[in-house]
Short mmCIF file of C-alpha atoms in Angstrom, two decimals:
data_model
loop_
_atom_site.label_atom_id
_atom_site.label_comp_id
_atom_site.label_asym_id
_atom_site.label_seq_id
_atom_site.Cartn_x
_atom_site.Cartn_y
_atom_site.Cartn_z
CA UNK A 594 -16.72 -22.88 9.38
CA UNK A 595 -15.95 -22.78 13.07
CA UNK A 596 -19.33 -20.74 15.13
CA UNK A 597 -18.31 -17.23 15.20
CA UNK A 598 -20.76 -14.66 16.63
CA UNK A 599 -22.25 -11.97 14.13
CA UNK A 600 -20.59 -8.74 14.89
CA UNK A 601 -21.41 -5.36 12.85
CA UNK A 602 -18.81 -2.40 12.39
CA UNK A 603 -19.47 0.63 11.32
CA UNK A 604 -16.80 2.70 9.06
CA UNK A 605 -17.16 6.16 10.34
CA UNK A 606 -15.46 7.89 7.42
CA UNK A 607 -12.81 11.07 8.59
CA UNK A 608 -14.82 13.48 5.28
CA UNK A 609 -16.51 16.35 5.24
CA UNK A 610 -16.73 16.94 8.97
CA UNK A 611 -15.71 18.74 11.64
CA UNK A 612 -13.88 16.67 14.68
CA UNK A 613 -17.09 17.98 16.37
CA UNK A 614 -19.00 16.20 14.25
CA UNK A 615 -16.79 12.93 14.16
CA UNK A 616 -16.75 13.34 18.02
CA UNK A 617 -20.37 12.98 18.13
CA UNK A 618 -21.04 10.06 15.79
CA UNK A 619 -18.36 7.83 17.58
CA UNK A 620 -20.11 8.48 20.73
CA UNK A 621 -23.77 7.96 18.92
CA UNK A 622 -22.19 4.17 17.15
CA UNK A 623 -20.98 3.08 20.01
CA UNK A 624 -24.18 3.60 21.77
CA UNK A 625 -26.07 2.19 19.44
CA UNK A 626 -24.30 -1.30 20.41
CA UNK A 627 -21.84 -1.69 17.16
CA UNK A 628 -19.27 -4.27 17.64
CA UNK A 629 -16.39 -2.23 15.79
CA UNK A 630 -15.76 1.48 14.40
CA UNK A 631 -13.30 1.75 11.56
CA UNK A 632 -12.24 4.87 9.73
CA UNK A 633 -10.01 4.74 6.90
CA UNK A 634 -6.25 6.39 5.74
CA UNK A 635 -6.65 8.65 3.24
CA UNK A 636 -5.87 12.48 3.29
CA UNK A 637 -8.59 13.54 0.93
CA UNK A 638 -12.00 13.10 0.68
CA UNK A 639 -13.29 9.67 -0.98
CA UNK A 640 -16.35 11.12 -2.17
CA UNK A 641 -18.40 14.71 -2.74
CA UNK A 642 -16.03 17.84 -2.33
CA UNK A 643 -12.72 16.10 -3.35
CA UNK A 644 -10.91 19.17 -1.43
CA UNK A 645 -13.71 18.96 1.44
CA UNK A 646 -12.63 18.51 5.08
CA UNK A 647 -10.50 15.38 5.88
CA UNK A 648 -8.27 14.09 8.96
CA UNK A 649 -5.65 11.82 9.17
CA UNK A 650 -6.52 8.04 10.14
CA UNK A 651 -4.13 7.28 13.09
CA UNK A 652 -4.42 10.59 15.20
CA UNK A 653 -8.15 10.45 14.81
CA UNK A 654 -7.81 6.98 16.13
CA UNK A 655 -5.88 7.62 19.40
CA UNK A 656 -9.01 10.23 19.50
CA UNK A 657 -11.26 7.51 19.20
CA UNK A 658 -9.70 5.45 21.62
CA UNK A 659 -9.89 8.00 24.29
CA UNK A 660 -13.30 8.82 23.98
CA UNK A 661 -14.88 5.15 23.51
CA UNK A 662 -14.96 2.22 26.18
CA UNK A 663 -15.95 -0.51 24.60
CA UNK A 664 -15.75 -0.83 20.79
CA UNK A 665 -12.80 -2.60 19.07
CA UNK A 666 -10.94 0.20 16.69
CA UNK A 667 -8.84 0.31 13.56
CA UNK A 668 -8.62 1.67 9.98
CA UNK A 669 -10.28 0.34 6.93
CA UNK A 670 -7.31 -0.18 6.07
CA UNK A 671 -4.10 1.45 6.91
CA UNK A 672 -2.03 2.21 3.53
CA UNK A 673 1.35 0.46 4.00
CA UNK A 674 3.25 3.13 2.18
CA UNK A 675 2.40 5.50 4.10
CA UNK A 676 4.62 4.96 6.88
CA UNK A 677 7.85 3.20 7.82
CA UNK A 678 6.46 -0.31 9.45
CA UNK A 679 8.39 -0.18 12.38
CA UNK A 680 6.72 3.07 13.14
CA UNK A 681 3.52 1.99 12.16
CA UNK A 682 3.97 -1.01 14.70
CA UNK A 683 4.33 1.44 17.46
CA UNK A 684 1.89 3.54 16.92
CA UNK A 685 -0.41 0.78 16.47
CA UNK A 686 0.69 -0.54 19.85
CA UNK A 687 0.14 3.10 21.68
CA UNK A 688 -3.31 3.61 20.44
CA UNK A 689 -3.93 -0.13 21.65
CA UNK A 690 -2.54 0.99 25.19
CA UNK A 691 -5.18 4.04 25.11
CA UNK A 692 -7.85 2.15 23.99
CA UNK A 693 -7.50 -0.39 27.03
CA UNK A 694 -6.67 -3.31 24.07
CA UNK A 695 -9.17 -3.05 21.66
CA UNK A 696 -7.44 -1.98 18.15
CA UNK A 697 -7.34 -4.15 15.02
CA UNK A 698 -4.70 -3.55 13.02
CA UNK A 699 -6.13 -3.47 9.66
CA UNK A 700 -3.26 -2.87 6.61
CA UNK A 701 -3.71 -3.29 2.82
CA UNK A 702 -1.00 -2.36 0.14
CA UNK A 703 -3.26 1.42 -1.21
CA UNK A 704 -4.62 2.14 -4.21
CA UNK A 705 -5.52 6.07 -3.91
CA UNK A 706 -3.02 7.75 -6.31
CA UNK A 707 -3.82 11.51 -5.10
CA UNK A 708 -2.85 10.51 -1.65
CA UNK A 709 0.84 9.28 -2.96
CA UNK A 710 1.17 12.17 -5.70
CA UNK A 711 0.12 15.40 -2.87
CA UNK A 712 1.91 13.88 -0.09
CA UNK A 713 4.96 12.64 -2.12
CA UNK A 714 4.82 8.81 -1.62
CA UNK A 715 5.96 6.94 -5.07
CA UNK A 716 2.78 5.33 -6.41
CA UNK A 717 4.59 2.98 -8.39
CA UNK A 718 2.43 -0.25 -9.53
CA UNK A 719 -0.29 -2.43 -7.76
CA UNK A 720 1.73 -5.36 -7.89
CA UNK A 721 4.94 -3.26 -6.37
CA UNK A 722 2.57 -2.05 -3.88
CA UNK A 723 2.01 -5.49 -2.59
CA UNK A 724 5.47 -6.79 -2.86
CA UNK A 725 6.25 -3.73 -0.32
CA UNK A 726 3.43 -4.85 1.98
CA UNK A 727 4.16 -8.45 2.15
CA UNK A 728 8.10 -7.31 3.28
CA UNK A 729 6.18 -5.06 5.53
CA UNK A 730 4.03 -7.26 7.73
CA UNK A 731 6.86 -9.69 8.79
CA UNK A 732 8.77 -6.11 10.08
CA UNK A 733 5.51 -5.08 11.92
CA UNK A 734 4.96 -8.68 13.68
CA UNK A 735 8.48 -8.27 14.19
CA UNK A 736 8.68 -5.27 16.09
CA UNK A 737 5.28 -6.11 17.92
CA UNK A 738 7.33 -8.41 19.27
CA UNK A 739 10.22 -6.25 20.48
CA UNK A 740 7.99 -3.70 22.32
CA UNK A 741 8.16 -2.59 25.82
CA UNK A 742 5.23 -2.79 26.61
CA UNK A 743 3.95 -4.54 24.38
CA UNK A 744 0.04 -4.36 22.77
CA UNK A 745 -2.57 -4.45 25.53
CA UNK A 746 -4.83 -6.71 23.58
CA UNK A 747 -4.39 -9.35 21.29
CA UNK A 748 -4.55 -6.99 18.33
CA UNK A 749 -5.56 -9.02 15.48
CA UNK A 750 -4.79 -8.25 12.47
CA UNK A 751 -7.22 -7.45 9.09
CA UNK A 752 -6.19 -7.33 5.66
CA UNK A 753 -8.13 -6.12 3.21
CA UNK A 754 -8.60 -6.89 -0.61
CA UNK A 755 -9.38 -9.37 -2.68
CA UNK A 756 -6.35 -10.53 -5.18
CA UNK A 757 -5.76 -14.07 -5.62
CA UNK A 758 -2.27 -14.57 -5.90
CA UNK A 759 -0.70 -12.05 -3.36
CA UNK A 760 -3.32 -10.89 -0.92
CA UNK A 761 -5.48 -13.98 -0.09
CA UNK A 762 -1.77 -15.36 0.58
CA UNK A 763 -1.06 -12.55 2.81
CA UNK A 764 -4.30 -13.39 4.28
CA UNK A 765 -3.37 -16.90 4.87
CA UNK A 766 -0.15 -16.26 6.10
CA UNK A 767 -0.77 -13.44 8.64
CA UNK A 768 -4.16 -12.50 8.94
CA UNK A 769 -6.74 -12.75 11.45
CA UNK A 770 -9.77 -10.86 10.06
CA UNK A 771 -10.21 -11.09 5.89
CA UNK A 772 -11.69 -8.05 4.55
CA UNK A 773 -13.27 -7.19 0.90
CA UNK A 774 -16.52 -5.69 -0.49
CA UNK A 775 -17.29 -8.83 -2.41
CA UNK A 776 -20.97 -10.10 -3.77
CA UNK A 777 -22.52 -12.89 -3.05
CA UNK A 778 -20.84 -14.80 -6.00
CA UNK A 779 -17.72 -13.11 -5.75
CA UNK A 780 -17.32 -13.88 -1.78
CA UNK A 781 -17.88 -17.70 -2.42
CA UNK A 782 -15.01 -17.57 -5.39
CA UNK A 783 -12.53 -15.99 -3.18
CA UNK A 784 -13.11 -17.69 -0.12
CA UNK A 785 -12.43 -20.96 -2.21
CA UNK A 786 -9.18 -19.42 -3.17
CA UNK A 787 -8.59 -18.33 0.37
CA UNK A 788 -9.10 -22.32 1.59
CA UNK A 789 -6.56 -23.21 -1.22
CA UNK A 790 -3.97 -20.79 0.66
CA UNK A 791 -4.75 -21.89 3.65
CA UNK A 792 -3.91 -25.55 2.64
CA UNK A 793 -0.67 -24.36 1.39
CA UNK A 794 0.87 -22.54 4.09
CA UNK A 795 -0.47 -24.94 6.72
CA UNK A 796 -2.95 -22.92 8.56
CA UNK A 797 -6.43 -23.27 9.65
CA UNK A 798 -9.12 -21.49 7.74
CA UNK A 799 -11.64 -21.45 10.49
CA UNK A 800 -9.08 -18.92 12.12
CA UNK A 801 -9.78 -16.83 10.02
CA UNK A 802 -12.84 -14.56 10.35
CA UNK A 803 -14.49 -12.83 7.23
CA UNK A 804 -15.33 -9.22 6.86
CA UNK A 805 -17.73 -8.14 4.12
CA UNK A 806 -18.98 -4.11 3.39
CA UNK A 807 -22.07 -4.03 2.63
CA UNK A 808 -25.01 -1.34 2.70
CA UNK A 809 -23.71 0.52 -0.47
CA UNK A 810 -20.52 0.23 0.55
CA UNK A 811 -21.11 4.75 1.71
CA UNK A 812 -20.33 5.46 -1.51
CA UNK A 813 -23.42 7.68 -1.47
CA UNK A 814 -22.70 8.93 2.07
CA UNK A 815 -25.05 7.09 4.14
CA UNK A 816 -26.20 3.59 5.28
CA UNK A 817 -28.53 1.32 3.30
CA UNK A 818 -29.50 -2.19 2.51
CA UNK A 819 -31.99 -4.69 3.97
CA UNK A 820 -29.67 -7.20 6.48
CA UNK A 821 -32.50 -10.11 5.24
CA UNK A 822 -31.72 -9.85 1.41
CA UNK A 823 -28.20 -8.42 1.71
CA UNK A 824 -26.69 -9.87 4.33
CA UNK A 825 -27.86 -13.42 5.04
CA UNK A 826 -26.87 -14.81 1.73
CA UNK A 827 -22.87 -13.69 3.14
CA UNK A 828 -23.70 -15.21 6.06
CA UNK A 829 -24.35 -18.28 4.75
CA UNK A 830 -21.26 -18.37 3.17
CA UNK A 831 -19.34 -17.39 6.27
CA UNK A 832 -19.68 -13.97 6.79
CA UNK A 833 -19.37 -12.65 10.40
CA UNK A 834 -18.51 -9.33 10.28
CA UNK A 835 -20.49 -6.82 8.41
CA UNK A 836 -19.59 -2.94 7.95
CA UNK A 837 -21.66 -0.49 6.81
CA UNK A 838 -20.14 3.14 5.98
CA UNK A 839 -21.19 6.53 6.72
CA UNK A 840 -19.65 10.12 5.97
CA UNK A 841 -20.41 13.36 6.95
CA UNK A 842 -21.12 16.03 8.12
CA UNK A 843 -23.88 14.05 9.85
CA UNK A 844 -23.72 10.09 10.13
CA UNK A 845 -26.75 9.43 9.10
CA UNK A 846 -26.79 5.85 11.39
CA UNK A 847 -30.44 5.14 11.32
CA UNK A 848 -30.43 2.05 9.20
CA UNK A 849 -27.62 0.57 11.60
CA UNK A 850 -30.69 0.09 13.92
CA UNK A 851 -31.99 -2.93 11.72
CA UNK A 852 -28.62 -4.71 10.71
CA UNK A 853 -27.71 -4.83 14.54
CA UNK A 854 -31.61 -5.86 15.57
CA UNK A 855 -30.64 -8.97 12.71
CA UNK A 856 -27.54 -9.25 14.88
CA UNK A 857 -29.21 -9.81 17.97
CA UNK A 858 -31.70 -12.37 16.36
CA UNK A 859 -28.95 -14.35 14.96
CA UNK A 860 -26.55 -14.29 17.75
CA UNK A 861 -29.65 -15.44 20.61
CA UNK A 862 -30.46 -17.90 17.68
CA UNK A 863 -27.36 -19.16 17.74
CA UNK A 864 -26.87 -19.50 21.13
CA UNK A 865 -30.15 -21.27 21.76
#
């Protein structure tokens, strides 16, 4: 594993909140020093009220890039079937523009069957679903490529999910950032997968950086976990970039305070 510097995201997630409200933690997580913000594309609340407030992922991300100077951006993850990839290319590329070149473009084939059913996208089957994203990315690259102007920033690309035959592959083929919410055993099962594809298709695994949730993943709404007992045994196996989740109505950030005080120590650590 190539030195990478420890880099913590925070998934602000679009629920149960006004844009007020969204508005204000954005401004609050990037002052706090977070590396990344991520929201996610769905058009109904994860969690709590399941017909609570919600906004869409890549509108509130323009938003985001307006209002924030620093941070890199991007959804945890965009849902391929929700939009053509062409399209999806461009808009990608705009929001990169506003945001001065700081948007990852993270994708993953979707899994959220109320989203497809109320907004009339065919659900069909997981493996179907990732079929259609692995003709997808080539088309997006593709068009990337044919863009006047083209992205601002290097716009990496994350793809999340942890399936051993398809996605890891996708991973190895195309991606820049790996994403899952894998344990400690887990993590160390899949990455060995991940080297396996890497092998195959010719491509350096130390390319690659790796993404882990962690902090109760939001689902109770808030931030939690200890960085020292959660997060160093990821590290050790190559972990570099940690996201923690919140929801509202208030973004409770507090613990973020720790995990990025643990970032600090590691990264001056590191550096010497």
């Amino acid at each position: 594993m190539t030195s990478r510097p420890v880099r913590i995201a925070v998934q602000l997630q679009p629920q149960h909140a006004s844009y007020e409200q969204m508005r204000d933690a954005v401004g609050r997580a990037e002052e706090l020093g977070v590396d990344v913000i991520f929201n996610w594309d769905h058009f109904f609340p994860l969690n709590g009220d399941p017909d609570g407030k919600h906004f869409e992922c890549w509108t509130t991300l323009a938003a985001w890039a307006e209002q924030t100077s620093r941070v890199q951006l991007g959804a945890l993850v965009t849902c391929n079937s929700y939009r053509n990839p062409e399209l999806l290319a461009d808009m990608a590329r705009t929001v990169d523009h506003v945001s001065g070149g700081r948007v990852i473009l993270g994708i993953g084939s979707g899994w959220f069957e109320k989203d497809y059913d109320s907004y009339g996208f065919e659900f069909g089957t997981a493996g179907g679903r990732l079929n259609e994203l692995a003709r997808a990315i080539p088309r997006i690259e593709s068009r990337l490529r044919m863009l006047n102007p083209a992205p601002a920033g290097p716009m990496p690309v994350l793809i999340g999910g942890g399936g051993e035959k398809k996605t890891l592959r996708l991973v190895a083929e195309h991606a820049n950032i790996w994403h899952s919410f894998a344990d400690v055993e887990t993590l160390a099962h899949k990455l060995q997968v991940l080297r396996g594809h890497c092998t195959a298709v010719g491509r350096d695994f130390d390319e690659i950086e790796v993404s882990v949730g962690v902090g109760g993943r939001g689902r109770d709404g808030g931030i939690a976990g200890d960085p020292e007992v959660e997060g160093q045994p990821l590290l050790d196996l190559g972990a570099r970039l940690f996201t923690l989740g919140a929801s509202g109505p208030d973004y409770d950030l507090s613990v973020l305070r720790t995990w990025l005080a643990w970032r600090d120590r590691l990264n001056e650590n590191a550096a010497g």
